[in-house]
PDB file of C-alpha atoms and ligand atoms in Angstrom:
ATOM      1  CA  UNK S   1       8.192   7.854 -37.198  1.00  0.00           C
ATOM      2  CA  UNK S   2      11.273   6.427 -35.359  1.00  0.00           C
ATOM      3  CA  UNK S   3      14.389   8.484 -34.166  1.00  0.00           C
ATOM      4  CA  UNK S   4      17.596   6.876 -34.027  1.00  0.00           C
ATOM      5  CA  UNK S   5      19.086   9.185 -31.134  1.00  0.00           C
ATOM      6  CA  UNK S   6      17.357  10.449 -28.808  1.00  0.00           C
ATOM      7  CA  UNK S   7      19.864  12.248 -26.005  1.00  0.00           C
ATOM      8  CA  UNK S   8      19.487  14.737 -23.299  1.00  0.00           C
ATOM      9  CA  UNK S   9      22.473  17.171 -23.524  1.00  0.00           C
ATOM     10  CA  UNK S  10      21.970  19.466 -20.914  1.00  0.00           C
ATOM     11  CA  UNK S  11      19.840  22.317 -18.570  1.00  0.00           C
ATOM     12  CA  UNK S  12      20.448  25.259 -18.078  1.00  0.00           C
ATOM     13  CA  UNK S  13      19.191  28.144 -15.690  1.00  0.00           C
ATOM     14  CA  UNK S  14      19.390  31.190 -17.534  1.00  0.00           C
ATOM     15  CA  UNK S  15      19.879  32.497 -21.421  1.00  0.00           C
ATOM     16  CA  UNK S  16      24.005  32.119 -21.063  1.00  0.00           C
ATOM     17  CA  UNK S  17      23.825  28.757 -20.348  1.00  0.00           C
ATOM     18  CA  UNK S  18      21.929  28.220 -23.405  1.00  0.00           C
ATOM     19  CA  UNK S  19      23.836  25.532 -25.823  1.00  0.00           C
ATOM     20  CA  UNK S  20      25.355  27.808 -28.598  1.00  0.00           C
ATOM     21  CA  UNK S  21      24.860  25.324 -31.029  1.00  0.00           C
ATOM     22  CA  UNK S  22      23.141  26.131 -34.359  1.00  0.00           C
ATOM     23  CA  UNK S  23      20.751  23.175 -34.206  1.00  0.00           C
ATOM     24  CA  UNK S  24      16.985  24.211 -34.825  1.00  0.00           C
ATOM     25  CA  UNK S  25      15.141  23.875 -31.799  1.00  0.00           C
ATOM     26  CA  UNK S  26      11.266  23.423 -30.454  1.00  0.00           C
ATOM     27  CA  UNK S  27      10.068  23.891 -27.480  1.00  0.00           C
ATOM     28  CA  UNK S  28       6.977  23.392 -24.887  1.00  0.00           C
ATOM     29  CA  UNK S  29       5.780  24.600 -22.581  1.00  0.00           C
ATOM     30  CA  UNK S  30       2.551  24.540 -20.362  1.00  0.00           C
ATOM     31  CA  UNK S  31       0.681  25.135 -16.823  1.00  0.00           C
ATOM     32  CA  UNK S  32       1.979  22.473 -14.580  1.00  0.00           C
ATOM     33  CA  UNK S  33      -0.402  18.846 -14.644  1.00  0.00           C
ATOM     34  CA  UNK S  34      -0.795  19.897 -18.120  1.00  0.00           C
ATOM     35  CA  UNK S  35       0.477  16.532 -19.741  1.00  0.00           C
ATOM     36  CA  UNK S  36       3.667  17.929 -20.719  1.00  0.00           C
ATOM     37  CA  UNK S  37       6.041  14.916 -19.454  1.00  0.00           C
ATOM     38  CA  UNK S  38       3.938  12.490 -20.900  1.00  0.00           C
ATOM     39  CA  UNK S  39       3.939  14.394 -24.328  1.00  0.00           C
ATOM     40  CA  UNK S  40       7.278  14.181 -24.488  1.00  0.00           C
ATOM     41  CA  UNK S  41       8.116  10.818 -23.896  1.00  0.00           C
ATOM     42  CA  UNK S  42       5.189  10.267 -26.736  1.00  0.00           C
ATOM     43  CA  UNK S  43       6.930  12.250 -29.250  1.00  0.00           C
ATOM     44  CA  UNK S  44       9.941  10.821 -28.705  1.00  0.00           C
ATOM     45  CA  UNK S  45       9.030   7.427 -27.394  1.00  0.00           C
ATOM     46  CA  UNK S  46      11.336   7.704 -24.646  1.00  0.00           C
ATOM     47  CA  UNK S  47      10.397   7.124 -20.930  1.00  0.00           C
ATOM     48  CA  UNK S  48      13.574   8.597 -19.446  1.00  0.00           C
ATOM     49  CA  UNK S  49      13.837  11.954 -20.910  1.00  0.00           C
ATOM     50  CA  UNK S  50      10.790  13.908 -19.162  1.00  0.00           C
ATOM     51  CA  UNK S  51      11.732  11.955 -16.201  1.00  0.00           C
ATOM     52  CA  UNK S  52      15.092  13.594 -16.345  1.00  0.00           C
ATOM     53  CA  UNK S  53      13.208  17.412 -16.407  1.00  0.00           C
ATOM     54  CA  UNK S  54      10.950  16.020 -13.463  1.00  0.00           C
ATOM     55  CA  UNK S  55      14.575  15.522 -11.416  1.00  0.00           C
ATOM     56  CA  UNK S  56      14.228  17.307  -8.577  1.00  0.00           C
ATOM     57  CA  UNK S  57      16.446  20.575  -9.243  1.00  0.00           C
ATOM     58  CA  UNK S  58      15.405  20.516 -12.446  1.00  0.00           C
ATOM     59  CA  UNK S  59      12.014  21.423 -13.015  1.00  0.00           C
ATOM     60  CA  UNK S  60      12.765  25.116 -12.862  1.00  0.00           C
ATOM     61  CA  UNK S  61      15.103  24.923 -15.944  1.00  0.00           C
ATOM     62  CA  UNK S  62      15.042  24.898 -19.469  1.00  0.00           C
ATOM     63  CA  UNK S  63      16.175  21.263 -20.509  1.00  0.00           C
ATOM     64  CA  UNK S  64      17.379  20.537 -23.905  1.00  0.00           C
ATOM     65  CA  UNK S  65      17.347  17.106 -25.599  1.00  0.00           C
ATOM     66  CA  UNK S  66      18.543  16.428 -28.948  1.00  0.00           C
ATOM     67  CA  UNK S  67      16.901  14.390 -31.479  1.00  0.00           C
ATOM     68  CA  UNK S  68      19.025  12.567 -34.107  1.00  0.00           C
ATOM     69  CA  UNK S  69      21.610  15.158 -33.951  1.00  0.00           C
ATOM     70  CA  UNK S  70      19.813  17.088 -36.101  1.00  0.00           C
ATOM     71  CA  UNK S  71      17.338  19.265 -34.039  1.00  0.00           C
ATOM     72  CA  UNK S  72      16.416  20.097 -30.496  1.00  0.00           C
ATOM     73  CA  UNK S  73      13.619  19.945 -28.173  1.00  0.00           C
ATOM     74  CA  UNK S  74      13.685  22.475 -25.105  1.00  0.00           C
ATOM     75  CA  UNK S  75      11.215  21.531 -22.270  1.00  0.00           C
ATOM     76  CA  UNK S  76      10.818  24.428 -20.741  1.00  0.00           C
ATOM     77  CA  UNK S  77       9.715  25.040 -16.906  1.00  0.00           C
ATOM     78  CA  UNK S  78       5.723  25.837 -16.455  1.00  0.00           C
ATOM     79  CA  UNK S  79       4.221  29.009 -15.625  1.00  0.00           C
ATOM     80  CA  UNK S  80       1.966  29.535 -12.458  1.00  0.00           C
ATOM     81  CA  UNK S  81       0.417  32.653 -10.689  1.00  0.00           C
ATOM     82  CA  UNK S  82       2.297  35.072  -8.586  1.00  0.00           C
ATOM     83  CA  UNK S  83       0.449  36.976  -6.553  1.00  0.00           C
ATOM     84  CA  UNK S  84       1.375  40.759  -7.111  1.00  0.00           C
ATOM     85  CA  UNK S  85      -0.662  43.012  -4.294  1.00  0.00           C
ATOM     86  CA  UNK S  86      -4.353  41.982  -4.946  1.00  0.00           C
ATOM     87  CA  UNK S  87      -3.477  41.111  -8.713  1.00  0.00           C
ATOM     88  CA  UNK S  88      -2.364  37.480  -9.332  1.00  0.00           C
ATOM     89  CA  UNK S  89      -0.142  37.686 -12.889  1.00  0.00           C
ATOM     90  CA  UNK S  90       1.503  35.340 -14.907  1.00  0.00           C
ATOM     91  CA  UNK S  91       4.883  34.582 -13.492  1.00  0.00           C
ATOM     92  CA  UNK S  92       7.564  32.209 -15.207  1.00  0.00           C
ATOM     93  CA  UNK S  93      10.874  32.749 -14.978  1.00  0.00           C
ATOM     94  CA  UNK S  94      12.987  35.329 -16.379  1.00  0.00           C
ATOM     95  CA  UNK S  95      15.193  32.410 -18.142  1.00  0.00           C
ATOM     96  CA  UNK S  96      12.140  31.654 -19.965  1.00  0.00           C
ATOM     97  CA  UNK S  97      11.254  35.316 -20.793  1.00  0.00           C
ATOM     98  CA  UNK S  98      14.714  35.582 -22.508  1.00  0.00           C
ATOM     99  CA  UNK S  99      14.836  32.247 -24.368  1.00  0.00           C
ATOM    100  CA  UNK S 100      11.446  32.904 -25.821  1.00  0.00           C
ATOM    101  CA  UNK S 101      11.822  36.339 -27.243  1.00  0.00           C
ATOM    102  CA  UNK S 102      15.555  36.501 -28.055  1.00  0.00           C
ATOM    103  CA  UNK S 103      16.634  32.740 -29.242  1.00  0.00           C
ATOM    104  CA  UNK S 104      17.756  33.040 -32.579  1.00  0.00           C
ATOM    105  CA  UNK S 105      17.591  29.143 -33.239  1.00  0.00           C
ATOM    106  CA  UNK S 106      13.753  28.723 -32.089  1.00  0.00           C
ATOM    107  CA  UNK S 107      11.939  27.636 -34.836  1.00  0.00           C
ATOM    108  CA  UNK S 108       8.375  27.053 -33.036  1.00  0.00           C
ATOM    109  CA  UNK S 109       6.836  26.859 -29.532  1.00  0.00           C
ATOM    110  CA  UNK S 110       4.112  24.224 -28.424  1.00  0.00           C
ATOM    111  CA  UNK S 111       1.711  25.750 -25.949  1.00  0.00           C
ATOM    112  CA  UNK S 112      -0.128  22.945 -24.048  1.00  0.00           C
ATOM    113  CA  UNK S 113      -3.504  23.852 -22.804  1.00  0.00           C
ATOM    114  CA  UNK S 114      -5.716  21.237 -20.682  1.00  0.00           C
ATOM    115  CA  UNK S 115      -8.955  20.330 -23.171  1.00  0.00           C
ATOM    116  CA  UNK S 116     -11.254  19.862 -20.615  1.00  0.00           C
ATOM    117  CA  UNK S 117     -11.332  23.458 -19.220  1.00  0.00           C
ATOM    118  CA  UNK S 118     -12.779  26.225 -20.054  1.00  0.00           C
ATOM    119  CA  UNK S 119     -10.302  29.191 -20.722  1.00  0.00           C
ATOM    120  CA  UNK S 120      -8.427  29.489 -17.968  1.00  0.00           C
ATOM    121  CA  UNK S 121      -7.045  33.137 -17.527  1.00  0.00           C
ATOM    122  CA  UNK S 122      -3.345  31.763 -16.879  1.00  0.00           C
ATOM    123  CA  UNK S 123      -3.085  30.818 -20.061  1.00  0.00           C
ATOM    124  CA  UNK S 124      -4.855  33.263 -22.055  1.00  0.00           C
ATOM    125  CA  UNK S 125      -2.185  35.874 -20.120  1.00  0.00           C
ATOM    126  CA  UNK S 126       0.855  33.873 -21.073  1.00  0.00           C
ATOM    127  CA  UNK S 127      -0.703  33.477 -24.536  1.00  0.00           C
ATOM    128  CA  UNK S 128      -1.224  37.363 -24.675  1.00  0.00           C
ATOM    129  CA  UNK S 129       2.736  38.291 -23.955  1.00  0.00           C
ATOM    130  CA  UNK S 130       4.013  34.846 -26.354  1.00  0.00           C
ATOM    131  CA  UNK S 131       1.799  36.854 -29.247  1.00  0.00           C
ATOM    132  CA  UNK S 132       4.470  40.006 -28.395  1.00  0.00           C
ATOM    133  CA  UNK S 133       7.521  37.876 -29.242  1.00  0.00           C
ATOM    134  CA  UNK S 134       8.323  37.126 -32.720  1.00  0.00           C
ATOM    135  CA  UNK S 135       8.303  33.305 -32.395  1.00  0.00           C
ATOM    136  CA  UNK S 136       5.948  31.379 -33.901  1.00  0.00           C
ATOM    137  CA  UNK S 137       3.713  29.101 -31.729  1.00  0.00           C
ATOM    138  CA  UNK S 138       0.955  26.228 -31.966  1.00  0.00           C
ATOM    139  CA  UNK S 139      -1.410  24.894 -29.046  1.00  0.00           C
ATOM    140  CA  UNK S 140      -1.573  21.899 -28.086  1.00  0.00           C
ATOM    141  CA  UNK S 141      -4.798  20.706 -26.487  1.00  0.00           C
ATOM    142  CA  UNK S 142      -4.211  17.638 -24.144  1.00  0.00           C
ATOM    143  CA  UNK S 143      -6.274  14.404 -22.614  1.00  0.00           C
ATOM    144  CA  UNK S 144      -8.800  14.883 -25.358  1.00  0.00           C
ATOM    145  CA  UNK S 145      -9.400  11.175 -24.488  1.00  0.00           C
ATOM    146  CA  UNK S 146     -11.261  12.265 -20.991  1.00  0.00           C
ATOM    147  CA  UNK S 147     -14.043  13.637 -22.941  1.00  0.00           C
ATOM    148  CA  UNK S 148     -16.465  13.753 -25.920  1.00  0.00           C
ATOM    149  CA  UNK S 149     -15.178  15.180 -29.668  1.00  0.00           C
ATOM    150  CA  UNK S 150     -17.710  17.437 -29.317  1.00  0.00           C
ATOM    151  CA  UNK S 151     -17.005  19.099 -25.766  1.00  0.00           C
ATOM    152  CA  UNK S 152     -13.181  19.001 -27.080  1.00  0.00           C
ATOM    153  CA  UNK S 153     -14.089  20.893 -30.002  1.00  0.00           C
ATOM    154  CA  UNK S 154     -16.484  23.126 -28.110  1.00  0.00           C
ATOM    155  CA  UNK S 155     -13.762  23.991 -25.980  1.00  0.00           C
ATOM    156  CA  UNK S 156     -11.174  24.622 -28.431  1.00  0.00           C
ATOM    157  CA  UNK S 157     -13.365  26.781 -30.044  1.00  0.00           C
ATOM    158  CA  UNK S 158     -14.254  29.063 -26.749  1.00  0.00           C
ATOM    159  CA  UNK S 159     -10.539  29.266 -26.158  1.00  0.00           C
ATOM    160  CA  UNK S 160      -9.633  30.498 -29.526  1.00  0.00           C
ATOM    161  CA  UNK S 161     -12.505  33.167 -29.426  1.00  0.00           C
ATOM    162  CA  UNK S 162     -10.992  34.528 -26.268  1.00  0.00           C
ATOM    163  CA  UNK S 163      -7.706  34.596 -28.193  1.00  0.00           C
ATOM    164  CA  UNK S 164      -8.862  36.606 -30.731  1.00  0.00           C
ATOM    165  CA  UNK S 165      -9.324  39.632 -28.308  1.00  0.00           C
ATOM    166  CA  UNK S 166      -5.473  39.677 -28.551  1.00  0.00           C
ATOM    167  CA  UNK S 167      -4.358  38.085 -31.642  1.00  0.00           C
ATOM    168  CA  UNK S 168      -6.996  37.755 -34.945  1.00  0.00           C
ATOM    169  CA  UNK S 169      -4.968  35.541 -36.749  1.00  0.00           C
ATOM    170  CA  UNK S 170      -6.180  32.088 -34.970  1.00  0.00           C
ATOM    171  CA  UNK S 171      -2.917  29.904 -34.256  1.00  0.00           C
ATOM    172  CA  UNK S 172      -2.233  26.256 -35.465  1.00  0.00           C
ATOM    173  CA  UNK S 173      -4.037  23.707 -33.291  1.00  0.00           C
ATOM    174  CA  UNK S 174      -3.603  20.184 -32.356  1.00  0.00           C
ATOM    175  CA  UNK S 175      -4.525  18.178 -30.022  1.00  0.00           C
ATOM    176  CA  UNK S 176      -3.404  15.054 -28.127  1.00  0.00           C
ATOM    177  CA  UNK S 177      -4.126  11.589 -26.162  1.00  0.00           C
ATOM    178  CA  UNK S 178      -1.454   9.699 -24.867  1.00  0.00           C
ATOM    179  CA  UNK S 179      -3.848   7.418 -24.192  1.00  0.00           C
ATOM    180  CA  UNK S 180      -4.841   6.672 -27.708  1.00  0.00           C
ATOM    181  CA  UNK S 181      -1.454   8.060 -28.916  1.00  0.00           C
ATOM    182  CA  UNK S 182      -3.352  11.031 -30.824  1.00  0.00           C
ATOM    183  CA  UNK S 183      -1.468  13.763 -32.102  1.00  0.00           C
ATOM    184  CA  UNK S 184       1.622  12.084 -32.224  1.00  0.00           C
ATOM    185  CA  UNK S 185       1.959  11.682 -36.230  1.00  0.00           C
ATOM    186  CA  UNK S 186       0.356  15.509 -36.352  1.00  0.00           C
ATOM    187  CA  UNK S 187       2.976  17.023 -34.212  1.00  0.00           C
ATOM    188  CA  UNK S 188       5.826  15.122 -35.824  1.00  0.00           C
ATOM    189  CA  UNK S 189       5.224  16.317 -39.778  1.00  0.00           C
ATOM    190  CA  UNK S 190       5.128  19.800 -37.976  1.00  0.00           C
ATOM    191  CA  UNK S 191       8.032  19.983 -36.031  1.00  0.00           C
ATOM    192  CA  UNK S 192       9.599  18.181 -39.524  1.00  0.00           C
ATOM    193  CA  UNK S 193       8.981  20.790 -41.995  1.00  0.00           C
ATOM    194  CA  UNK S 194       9.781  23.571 -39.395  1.00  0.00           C
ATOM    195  CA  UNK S 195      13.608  21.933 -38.405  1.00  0.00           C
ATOM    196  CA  UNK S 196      13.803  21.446 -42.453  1.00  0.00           C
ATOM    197  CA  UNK S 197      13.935  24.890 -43.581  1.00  0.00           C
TER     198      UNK S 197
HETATM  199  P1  GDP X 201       3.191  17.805 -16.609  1.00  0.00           P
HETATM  200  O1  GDP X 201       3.213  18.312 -15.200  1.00  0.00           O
HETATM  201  O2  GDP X 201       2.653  18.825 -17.558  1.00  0.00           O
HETATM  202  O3  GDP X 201       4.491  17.222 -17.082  1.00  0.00           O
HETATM  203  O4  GDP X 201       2.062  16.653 -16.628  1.00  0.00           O
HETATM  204  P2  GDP X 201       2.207  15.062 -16.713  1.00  0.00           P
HETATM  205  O5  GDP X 201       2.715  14.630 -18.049  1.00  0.00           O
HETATM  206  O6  GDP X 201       2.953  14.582 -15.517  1.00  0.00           O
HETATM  207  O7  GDP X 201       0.667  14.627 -16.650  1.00  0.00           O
HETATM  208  C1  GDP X 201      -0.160  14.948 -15.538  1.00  0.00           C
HETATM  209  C2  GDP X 201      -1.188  13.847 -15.363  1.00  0.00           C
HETATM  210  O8  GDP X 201      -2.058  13.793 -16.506  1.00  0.00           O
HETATM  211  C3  GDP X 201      -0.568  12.465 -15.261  1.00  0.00           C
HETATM  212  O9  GDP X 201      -1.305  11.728 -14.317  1.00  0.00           O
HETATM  213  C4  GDP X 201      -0.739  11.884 -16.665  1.00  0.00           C
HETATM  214  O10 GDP X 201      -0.819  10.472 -16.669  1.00  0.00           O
HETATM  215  C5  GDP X 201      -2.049  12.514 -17.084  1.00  0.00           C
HETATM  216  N1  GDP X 201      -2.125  12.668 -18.551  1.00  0.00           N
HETATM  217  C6  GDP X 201      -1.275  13.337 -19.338  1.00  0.00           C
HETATM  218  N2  GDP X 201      -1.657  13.284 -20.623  1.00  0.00           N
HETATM  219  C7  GDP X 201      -2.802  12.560 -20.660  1.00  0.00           C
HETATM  220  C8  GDP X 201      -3.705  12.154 -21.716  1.00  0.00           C
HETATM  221  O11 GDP X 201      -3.547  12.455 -22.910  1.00  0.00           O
HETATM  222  N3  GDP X 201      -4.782  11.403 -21.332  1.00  0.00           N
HETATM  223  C9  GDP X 201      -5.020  11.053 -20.033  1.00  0.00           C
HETATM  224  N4  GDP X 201      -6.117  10.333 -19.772  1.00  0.00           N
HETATM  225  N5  GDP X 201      -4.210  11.424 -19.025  1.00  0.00           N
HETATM  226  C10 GDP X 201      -3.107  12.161 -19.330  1.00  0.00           C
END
């Protein structure tokens, strides 16, 4: 699967300086390290787009790239811990709290989650509030590559049972290698029949 266009259009830093375009959009988003860059430029085949989120200035907004003029992706900035008194909580940034549960043109959000942990609380948290908004999402689970099938699968599994604490009905996996270019054809048909209806 081969785009034709592949363009960034633009970043912005809060929900006003969203495009107001109609195009159907997608978006990631993931714990820094994650493999988020390099997920990108294997979707899309395209070296210089994640390096233009990674710009310094521009990590901490939502960028927007748009493929074939006919849909968007949205990289969106990571989430980390804030520390809150004694309680760390999820913290990403209110531009991302707005685009996620008010965009009207959102068709689907990618969450990336590392493969080779065990559930890490960061993303369980983030996982908990996304299950609040109306969007629908997926998980992605990265570098499957750095381990076994069977302590990938293990893992996925452990995550999802800590998921359904919050949400019973299990969400749509994948999972990815950009070292053996895994996922890629998966992802693709996905995002496909999601920006085609
Ligand atoms: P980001 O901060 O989420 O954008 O993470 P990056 O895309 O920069 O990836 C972080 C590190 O993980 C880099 O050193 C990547 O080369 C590495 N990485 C990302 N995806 C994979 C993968 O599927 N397999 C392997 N082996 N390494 C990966």
């Amino acid at each position: 699967m081969k785009f034709k266009s592949v363009r960034f259009a633009l970043s912005a830093k809060n929900a006003a300086a969203c495009p107001e375009w109609e195009l159907p959009e997608i978006a990631l988003i993931g714990r820094s390290n994650v493999g988020k860059s390099t997920l990108i430029n294997l979707l899309t085949s395209k070296e210089s787009l994640a390096k233009v989120s990674a710009t310094p200035g521009k990590t901490q907004l939502l960028n927007f790239f748009v493929i074939d003029e006919q849909w968007a992706l949205v990289d969106l900035p990571g989430y980390g811990f804030a520390k809150v008194a004694k309680n760390q909580k999820v913290d990403f940034n209110e531009a991302v709290g707005d685009y996620l549960s008010g965009r009207e043109n959102l068709m689907t959000v990618f969450v990336l989650i590392d493969s080779r942990l065990p559930p890490q609380r960061i993303d369980l948290d983030f996982l908990h509030w996304l299950s609040g908004c109306s969007v629908p999402f997926s998980l992605i689970f990265t570098k499957t590559d750095k381990q076994s099938t069977g302590k990938t699968k293990a893992n996925i599994e452990t995550f999802l049972q800590e998921m359904d604490a919050f949400m019973p009905d299990r969400p749509g996996v994948f999972t990815s290698s950009t070292k053996d270019r895994e996922g890629r054809m998966e992802v693709l048909r996905y995002i496909r029949a999601k920006v085609e209806t």
